[in-house]
Amino acid sequence: MWKLSNFINYFFTGVGFGAATYLIILTFVFPGVPATPLGVISVFIISGLIGILSMIFAADVSPAIAFSVHIIGTFLLVLLMYWINKWSVTFWWILGEFLLVYIVIWLIVILSQVHTVNKINSKIKKRNSKK
C-alpha cells in the first residue's frame, strides 16, 4: 500500500527534475524568453505528476510494462503542458526534445542509483572488515 509520504516524495522529485529541465531549456535553447507564471506553475504540476507516475517502477509489474506506461504517460503529460502554455513548436520538436530530456534524466537517475549502491556496499565492506 502506498503511503502519502511516498506520493509527496515522488511528486517533489519530479518537480525538481522538471524545474531544472525547464530552466536549462529556457537558458540554453530559448535565451531571452522569460518564464511566465503559467509556465512555472504548469511545469511544477506536470513534473510532479510525472514523478508520481514514476511510482509504477516500484509496483509489482514487469519492467517492460512499467517502462511502456511511464514513457507514454510522461509524453502525454508533456503534450498537455505544451497545450496549456500554448507553446508553439512542431510535434517533431516536442518529440525530439522529449526523447533527449527523457534519456538524460534516466542517465542521471541510473548514475545516482549506482552511486548509492556503491556507498552502501562500501559501508557494508567497512562494517564486515571490523568483525
XYZ file of N, CA, C and O in Angstrom:
524
model
N 0.836 -1.183 0.000
C 0.000 0.000 0.000
C 0.886 1.254 0.000
O 1.888 1.324 0.682
N 0.509 2.204 -0.823
C 1.279 3.432 -0.936
C 0.918 4.385 0.193
O -0.239 4.589 0.517
N 1.932 5.000 0.754
C 1.737 5.999 1.798
C 1.727 7.383 1.164
O 2.311 7.600 0.109
N 1.088 8.315 1.854
C 1.061 9.689 1.381
C 2.477 10.252 1.243
O 2.779 10.986 0.300
N 3.361 9.851 2.159
C 4.739 10.347 2.096
C 5.436 9.884 0.815
O 6.282 10.606 0.273
N 5.098 8.693 0.309
C 5.672 8.224 -0.957
C 5.229 9.127 -2.110
O 6.033 9.505 -2.958
N 3.915 9.443 -2.136
C 3.400 10.317 -3.189
C 4.093 11.671 -3.138
O 4.496 12.210 -4.170
N 4.238 12.217 -1.944
C 4.869 13.531 -1.789
C 6.328 13.479 -2.239
O 6.799 14.362 -2.958
N 7.035 12.430 -1.838
C 8.448 12.286 -2.221
C 8.594 12.188 -3.740
O 9.425 12.877 -4.344
N 7.799 11.327 -4.363
C 7.873 11.177 -5.823
C 7.460 12.476 -6.519
O 8.055 12.874 -7.524
N 6.428 13.147 -5.994
C 5.957 14.397 -6.582
C 7.078 15.432 -6.592
O 7.382 16.028 -7.628
N 7.724 15.643 -5.447
C 8.748 16.678 -5.373
C 10.037 16.291 -6.097
O 10.760 17.177 -6.577
N 10.319 15.012 -6.210
C 11.446 14.597 -7.051
C 11.160 14.968 -8.500
O 12.027 15.492 -9.206
N 9.938 14.700 -8.940
C 9.534 15.090 -10.293
C 9.593 16.585 -10.500
O 10.062 17.064 -11.539
N 9.146 17.359 -9.503
C 9.204 18.819 -9.597
C 10.657 19.273 -9.754
O 10.953 20.155 -10.560
N 11.557 18.656 -9.014
C 12.970 19.027 -9.115
C 13.529 18.790 -10.507
O 14.188 19.668 -11.086
N 13.256 17.621 -11.056
C 13.728 17.328 -12.416
C 13.083 18.276 -13.421
O 13.743 18.784 -14.329
N 11.795 18.490 -13.282
C 11.076 19.350 -14.226
C 11.533 20.796 -14.167
O 11.726 21.438 -15.210
N 11.714 21.313 -12.955
C 12.145 22.706 -12.809
C 13.544 22.895 -13.389
O 13.798 23.881 -14.099
N 14.435 21.972 -13.090
C 15.800 22.072 -13.627
C 15.769 22.015 -15.152
O 16.444 22.798 -15.831
N 14.991 21.105 -15.701
C 14.890 20.963 -17.155
C 14.324 22.236 -17.783
O 14.841 22.731 -18.788
N 13.267 22.773 -17.184
C 12.633 23.992 -17.684
C 13.642 25.143 -17.711
O 13.764 25.848 -18.713
N 14.383 25.311 -16.628
C 15.359 26.406 -16.566
C 16.496 26.206 -17.561
O 16.958 27.167 -18.184
N 16.953 24.966 -17.722
C 18.032 24.686 -18.677
C 17.566 24.983 -20.097
O 18.285 25.607 -20.885
N 16.342 24.561 -20.426
C 15.815 24.807 -21.777
C 15.631 26.303 -22.013
O 16.000 26.823 -23.074
N 15.070 27.013 -21.040
C 14.905 28.462 -21.204
C 16.254 29.164 -21.356
O 16.391 30.097 -22.146
N 17.234 28.720 -20.606
C 18.546 29.381 -20.623
C 19.323 29.109 -21.900
O 19.894 30.035 -22.504
N 19.358 27.852 -22.332
C 20.241 27.494 -23.440
C 19.545 27.325 -24.787
O 20.177 27.504 -25.829
N 18.270 26.976 -24.789
C 17.565 26.770 -26.055
C 16.790 28.015 -26.454
O 16.748 28.388 -27.622
N 16.175 28.670 -25.468
C 15.383 29.871 -25.730
C 15.868 31.035 -24.867
O 15.120 31.560 -24.040
N 17.136 31.456 -25.038
C 17.638 32.560 -24.209
C 16.826 33.827 -24.486
O 16.445 34.101 -25.611
N 16.545 34.554 -23.430
C 15.779 35.786 -23.572
C 14.285 35.598 -23.447
O 13.545 36.567 -23.334
N 13.809 34.351 -23.506
C 12.382 34.098 -23.326
C 12.128 33.999 -21.821
O 12.713 33.153 -21.150
N 11.274 34.882 -21.304
C 11.062 34.871 -19.850
C 10.164 33.715 -19.414
O 9.313 33.254 -20.162
N 10.391 33.283 -18.201
C 9.490 32.297 -17.594
C 8.208 33.026 -17.221
O 8.237 34.136 -16.708
N 7.087 32.408 -17.505
C 5.792 33.002 -17.163
C 5.224 32.304 -15.937
O 5.574 31.145 -15.659
N 4.341 32.973 -15.211
C 3.710 32.303 -14.064
C 2.997 31.013 -14.473
O 3.135 29.988 -13.800
N 2.266 31.039 -15.590
C 1.575 29.834 -16.053
C 2.585 28.741 -16.402
O 2.382 27.571 -16.070
N 3.674 29.125 -17.052
C 4.704 28.152 -17.412
C 5.302 27.489 -16.185
O 5.434 26.262 -16.127
N 5.647 28.285 -15.192
C 6.259 27.744 -13.974
C 5.277 26.839 -13.231
O 5.623 25.722 -12.838
N 4.051 27.303 -13.051
C 3.048 26.506 -12.315
C 2.755 25.207 -13.050
O 2.707 24.137 -12.441
N 2.595 25.286 -14.375
C 2.294 24.069 -15.133
C 3.474 23.097 -15.113
O 3.273 21.885 -15.006
N 4.691 23.620 -15.187
C 5.877 22.750 -15.119
C 5.919 22.057 -13.759
O 6.170 20.852 -13.675
N 5.675 22.794 -12.688
C 5.679 22.189 -11.352
C 4.629 21.091 -11.239
O 4.925 19.983 -10.776
N 3.409 21.379 -11.656
C 2.322 20.398 -11.501
C 2.534 19.188 -12.401
O 2.461 18.042 -11.941
N 2.818 19.432 -13.683
C 3.017 18.316 -14.628
C 4.240 17.495 -14.230
O 4.209 16.261 -14.245
N 5.327 18.152 -13.834
C 6.531 17.426 -13.411
C 6.253 16.592 -12.167
O 6.734 15.462 -12.044
N 5.479 17.149 -11.248
C 5.097 16.390 -10.060
C 4.270 15.167 -10.419
O 4.464 14.082 -9.865
N 3.356 15.328 -11.370
C 2.548 14.183 -11.814
C 3.417 13.128 -12.502
O 3.197 11.924 -12.332
N 4.405 13.573 -13.260
C 5.342 12.625 -13.875
C 6.117 11.895 -12.782
O 6.362 10.689 -12.876
N 6.487 12.607 -11.735
C 7.150 11.970 -10.597
C 6.276 10.902 -9.971
O 6.735 9.793 -9.679
N 4.995 11.218 -9.771
C 4.066 10.225 -9.214
C 3.910 9.049 -10.173
O 3.859 7.892 -9.745
N 3.877 9.331 -11.461
C 3.795 8.262 -12.458
C 4.986 7.320 -12.351
O 4.884 6.122 -12.635
N 6.114 7.832 -11.893
C 7.322 7.009 -11.730
C 7.162 5.949 -10.654
O 7.967 5.009 -10.583
N 6.144 6.074 -9.833
C 5.898 5.067 -8.808
C 5.593 3.705 -9.417
O 5.715 2.684 -8.745
N 5.253 3.686 -10.694
C 4.958 2.415 -11.346
C 6.169 1.489 -11.336
O 6.031 0.266 -11.349
N 7.373 2.051 -11.267
C 8.570 1.223 -11.240
C 8.724 0.481 -9.920
O 9.461 -0.494 -9.840
N 8.029 0.936 -8.882
C 8.048 0.255 -7.590
C 6.864 -0.693 -7.446
O 6.748 -1.384 -6.437
N 5.995 -0.729 -8.444
C 4.816 -1.595 -8.403
C 5.193 -3.004 -8.860
O 6.265 -3.233 -9.424
N 4.300 -3.918 -8.618
C 4.537 -5.321 -8.964
C 4.079 -5.597 -10.399
O 3.111 -6.312 -10.632
N 4.770 -4.954 -11.358
C 4.508 -5.188 -12.779
C 5.846 -5.422 -13.466
O 6.895 -5.074 -12.928
N 5.790 -5.996 -14.645
C 7.035 -6.278 -15.357
C 7.721 -4.963 -15.742
O 7.047 -3.949 -15.973
N 9.037 -4.977 -15.813
C 9.755 -3.756 -16.207
C 9.317 -3.220 -17.570
O 9.252 -2.007 -17.758
N 9.003 -4.098 -18.501
C 8.582 -3.651 -19.834
C 7.264 -2.890 -19.760
O 7.097 -1.846 -20.405
N 6.336 -3.399 -18.963
C 5.048 -2.713 -18.808
C 5.250 -1.391 -18.078
O 4.699 -0.354 -18.477
N 6.045 -1.406 -17.020
C 6.304 -0.179 -16.258
C 6.925 0.884 -17.162
O 6.497 2.043 -17.151
N 7.916 0.498 -17.941
C 8.575 1.451 -18.826
C 7.611 1.976 -19.882
O 7.570 3.181 -20.150
N 6.819 1.088 -20.467
C 5.862 1.500 -21.504
C 4.844 2.489 -20.949
O 4.573 3.527 -21.568
N 4.274 2.166 -19.800
C 3.293 3.059 -19.185
C 3.949 4.395 -18.838
O 3.366 5.460 -19.072
N 5.176 4.341 -18.315
C 5.843 5.571 -17.898
C 6.167 6.472 -19.081
O 5.896 7.674 -19.046
N 6.739 5.923 -20.138
C 7.141 6.776 -21.258
C 5.921 7.343 -21.990
O 5.901 8.518 -22.358
N 4.882 6.533 -22.147
C 3.674 7.033 -22.820
C 2.966 8.063 -21.944
O 2.577 9.134 -22.414
N 2.810 7.754 -20.659
C 2.166 8.691 -19.746
C 2.941 9.994 -19.635
O 2.353 11.082 -19.623
N 4.249 9.895 -19.567
C 5.091 11.091 -19.479
C 4.942 11.934 -20.734
O 4.790 13.158 -20.666
N 4.960 11.294 -21.893
C 4.821 12.037 -23.148
C 3.467 12.729 -23.226
O 3.381 13.893 -23.634
N 2.410 12.043 -22.805
C 1.078 12.665 -22.818
C 1.020 13.860 -21.868
O 0.419 14.896 -22.199
N 1.642 13.745 -20.708
C 1.678 14.870 -19.774
C 2.490 16.038 -20.344
O 2.112 17.202 -20.171
N 3.576 15.740 -21.026
C 4.377 16.796 -21.659
C 3.561 17.482 -22.752
O 3.567 18.720 -22.869
N 2.829 16.704 -23.549
C 1.955 17.304 -24.570
C 0.921 18.215 -23.925
O 0.642 19.309 -24.432
N 0.353 17.779 -22.805
C -0.616 18.593 -22.075
C 0.021 19.910 -21.623
O -0.589 20.982 -21.735
N 1.252 19.841 -21.146
C 1.943 21.041 -20.700
C 2.162 22.011 -21.871
O 1.973 23.218 -21.731
N 2.562 21.487 -23.014
C 2.728 22.341 -24.189
C 1.399 22.978 -24.582
O 1.343 24.155 -24.944
N 0.314 22.218 -24.515
C -1.006 22.719 -24.878
C -1.477 23.796 -23.896
O -1.964 24.850 -24.310
N -1.322 23.551 -22.599
C -1.737 24.523 -21.573
C -1.026 25.853 -21.779
O -1.630 26.918 -21.672
N 0.265 25.789 -22.066
C 1.068 27.004 -22.203
C 1.028 27.613 -23.605
O 1.601 28.673 -23.826
N 0.374 26.915 -24.538
C 0.306 27.378 -25.931
C 1.704 27.641 -26.501
O 1.933 28.623 -27.212
N 2.649 26.741 -26.125
C 3.990 26.855 -26.660
C 3.948 26.396 -28.108
O 3.562 25.258 -28.404
N 4.348 27.261 -29.011
C 4.210 26.957 -30.435
C 5.509 26.388 -30.995
O 6.415 27.128 -31.367
N 5.576 25.095 -30.996
C 6.666 24.372 -31.643
C 6.045 23.193 -32.373
O 4.913 22.807 -32.093
N 6.801 22.605 -33.273
C 6.263 21.490 -34.052
C 6.234 20.209 -33.215
O 6.942 20.086 -32.206
N 5.438 19.269 -33.667
C 5.372 17.965 -33.000
C 6.741 17.316 -32.972
O 7.125 16.711 -31.965
N 7.497 17.449 -34.055
C 8.818 16.815 -34.122
C 9.784 17.464 -33.140
O 10.653 16.797 -32.582
N 9.635 18.772 -32.911
C 10.450 19.451 -31.905
C 10.122 18.869 -30.528
O 11.026 18.549 -29.755
N 8.831 18.763 -30.231
C 8.408 18.230 -28.926
C 8.944 16.813 -28.744
O 9.500 16.478 -27.696
N 8.782 15.981 -29.762
C 9.223 14.588 -29.672
C 10.739 14.508 -29.476
O 11.218 13.775 -28.601
N 11.494 15.269 -30.248
C 12.948 15.253 -30.119
C 13.406 15.747 -28.761
O 14.267 15.127 -28.120
N 12.841 16.865 -28.324
C 13.190 17.408 -27.011
C 12.814 16.423 -25.906
O 13.587 16.182 -24.978
N 11.622 15.832 -26.030
C 11.169 14.862 -25.036
C 12.132 13.689 -24.932
O 12.545 13.307 -23.836
N 12.488 13.107 -26.066
C 13.384 11.941 -26.046
C 14.746 12.294 -25.470
O 15.298 11.532 -24.660
N 15.288 13.440 -25.846
C 16.580 13.866 -25.315
C 16.515 14.053 -23.797
O 17.348 13.521 -23.059
N 15.508 14.777 -23.331
C 15.371 15.035 -21.892
C 15.099 13.734 -21.146
O 15.671 13.490 -20.079
N 14.252 12.872 -21.704
C 13.914 11.601 -21.064
C 15.167 10.745 -20.865
O 15.403 10.195 -19.797
N 15.985 10.664 -21.906
C 17.224 9.868 -21.833
C 18.198 10.471 -20.822
O 18.793 9.747 -20.011
N 18.369 11.790 -20.845
C 19.301 12.436 -19.915
C 18.846 12.213 -18.472
O 19.664 11.885 -17.602
N 17.562 12.379 -18.207
C 17.069 12.172 -16.835
C 17.251 10.720 -16.417
O 17.656 10.441 -15.284
N 17.004 9.772 -17.314
C 17.235 8.362 -16.991
C 18.704 8.121 -16.655
O 19.014 7.383 -15.710
N 19.604 8.717 -17.419
C 21.038 8.547 -17.133
C 21.387 9.116 -15.759
O 22.157 8.502 -15.008
N 20.825 10.264 -15.421
C 21.068 10.855 -14.103
C 20.548 9.941 -13.001
O 21.236 9.698 -12.003
N 19.343 9.407 -13.179
C 18.762 8.506 -12.176
C 19.615 7.250 -12.018
O 19.910 6.819 -10.897
N 20.031 6.671 -13.126
C 20.850 5.450 -13.075
C 22.189 5.723 -12.401
O 22.625 4.953 -11.528
N 22.844 6.824 -12.763
C 24.126 7.163 -12.136
C 23.958 7.422 -10.637
O 24.806 7.019 -9.832
N 22.861 8.047 -10.255
C 22.581 8.283 -8.843
C 22.385 6.971 -8.096
O 22.897 6.789 -6.982
N 21.666 6.047 -8.705
C 21.442 4.744 -8.066
C 22.739 3.959 -7.952
O 22.989 3.314 -6.934
N 23.580 3.999 -8.985
C 24.872 3.313 -8.931
C 25.722 3.901 -7.809
O 26.349 3.165 -7.042
N 25.721 5.214 -7.698
C 26.478 5.878 -6.632
C 25.973 5.459 -5.256
O 26.767 5.150 -4.358
N 24.655 5.412 -5.088
C 24.068 4.999 -3.809
C 24.429 3.557 -3.479
O 24.810 3.248 -2.338
N 24.341 2.667 -4.446
C 24.690 1.261 -4.231
C 26.162 1.130 -3.863
O 26.524 0.368 -2.952
N 27.024 1.871 -4.534
C 28.457 1.826 -4.210
C 28.725 2.309 -2.794
O 29.555 1.729 -2.083
N 28.042 3.361 -2.362
C 28.207 3.847 -0.987
C 27.740 2.800 0.020
O 28.402 2.567 1.032
N 26.615 2.171 -0.245
C 26.097 1.129 0.656
C 27.068 -0.038 0.712
O 27.391 -0.548 1.798
N 27.544 -0.486 -0.441
C 28.494 -1.602 -0.479
C 29.780 -1.261 0.267
O 30.348 -2.112 0.963
N 30.226 -0.032 0.126
C 31.438 0.392 0.832
C 31.231 0.339 2.347
O 32.101 -0.130 3.083
N 30.092 0.805 2.809
C 29.802 0.768 4.242
C 29.677 -0.670 4.747
O 30.129 -0.979 5.854
N 29.098 -1.537 3.944
C 28.976 -2.946 4.332
C 30.360 -3.575 4.421
O 30.668 -4.293 5.377
N 31.211 -3.315 3.430
C 32.569 -3.862 3.460
C 33.327 -3.349 4.676
O 34.037 -4.109 5.342
N 33.185 -2.073 4.965
C 33.876 -1.488 6.108
C 33.382 -2.124 7.411
O 34.163 -2.459 8.290
N 32.064 -2.297 7.515
C 31.488 -2.917 8.715
C 31.927 -4.365 8.861
O 32.293 -4.827 9.931
N 31.944 -5.100 7.757
C 32.345 -6.511 7.803
C 33.837 -6.681 8.081
O 34.240 -7.689 8.669
N 34.649 -5.739 7.667
C 36.086 -5.854 7.920
C 36.433 -5.592 9.395
O 37.481 -5.999 9.852
N 35.553 -4.939 10.121
C 35.774 -4.668 11.541
C 35.428 -5.864 12.406
O 35.806 -5.903 13.570
N 34.725 -6.844 11.867
C 34.305 -8.005 12.663
C 35.418 -8.995 12.850
O 36.318 -9.210 12.233
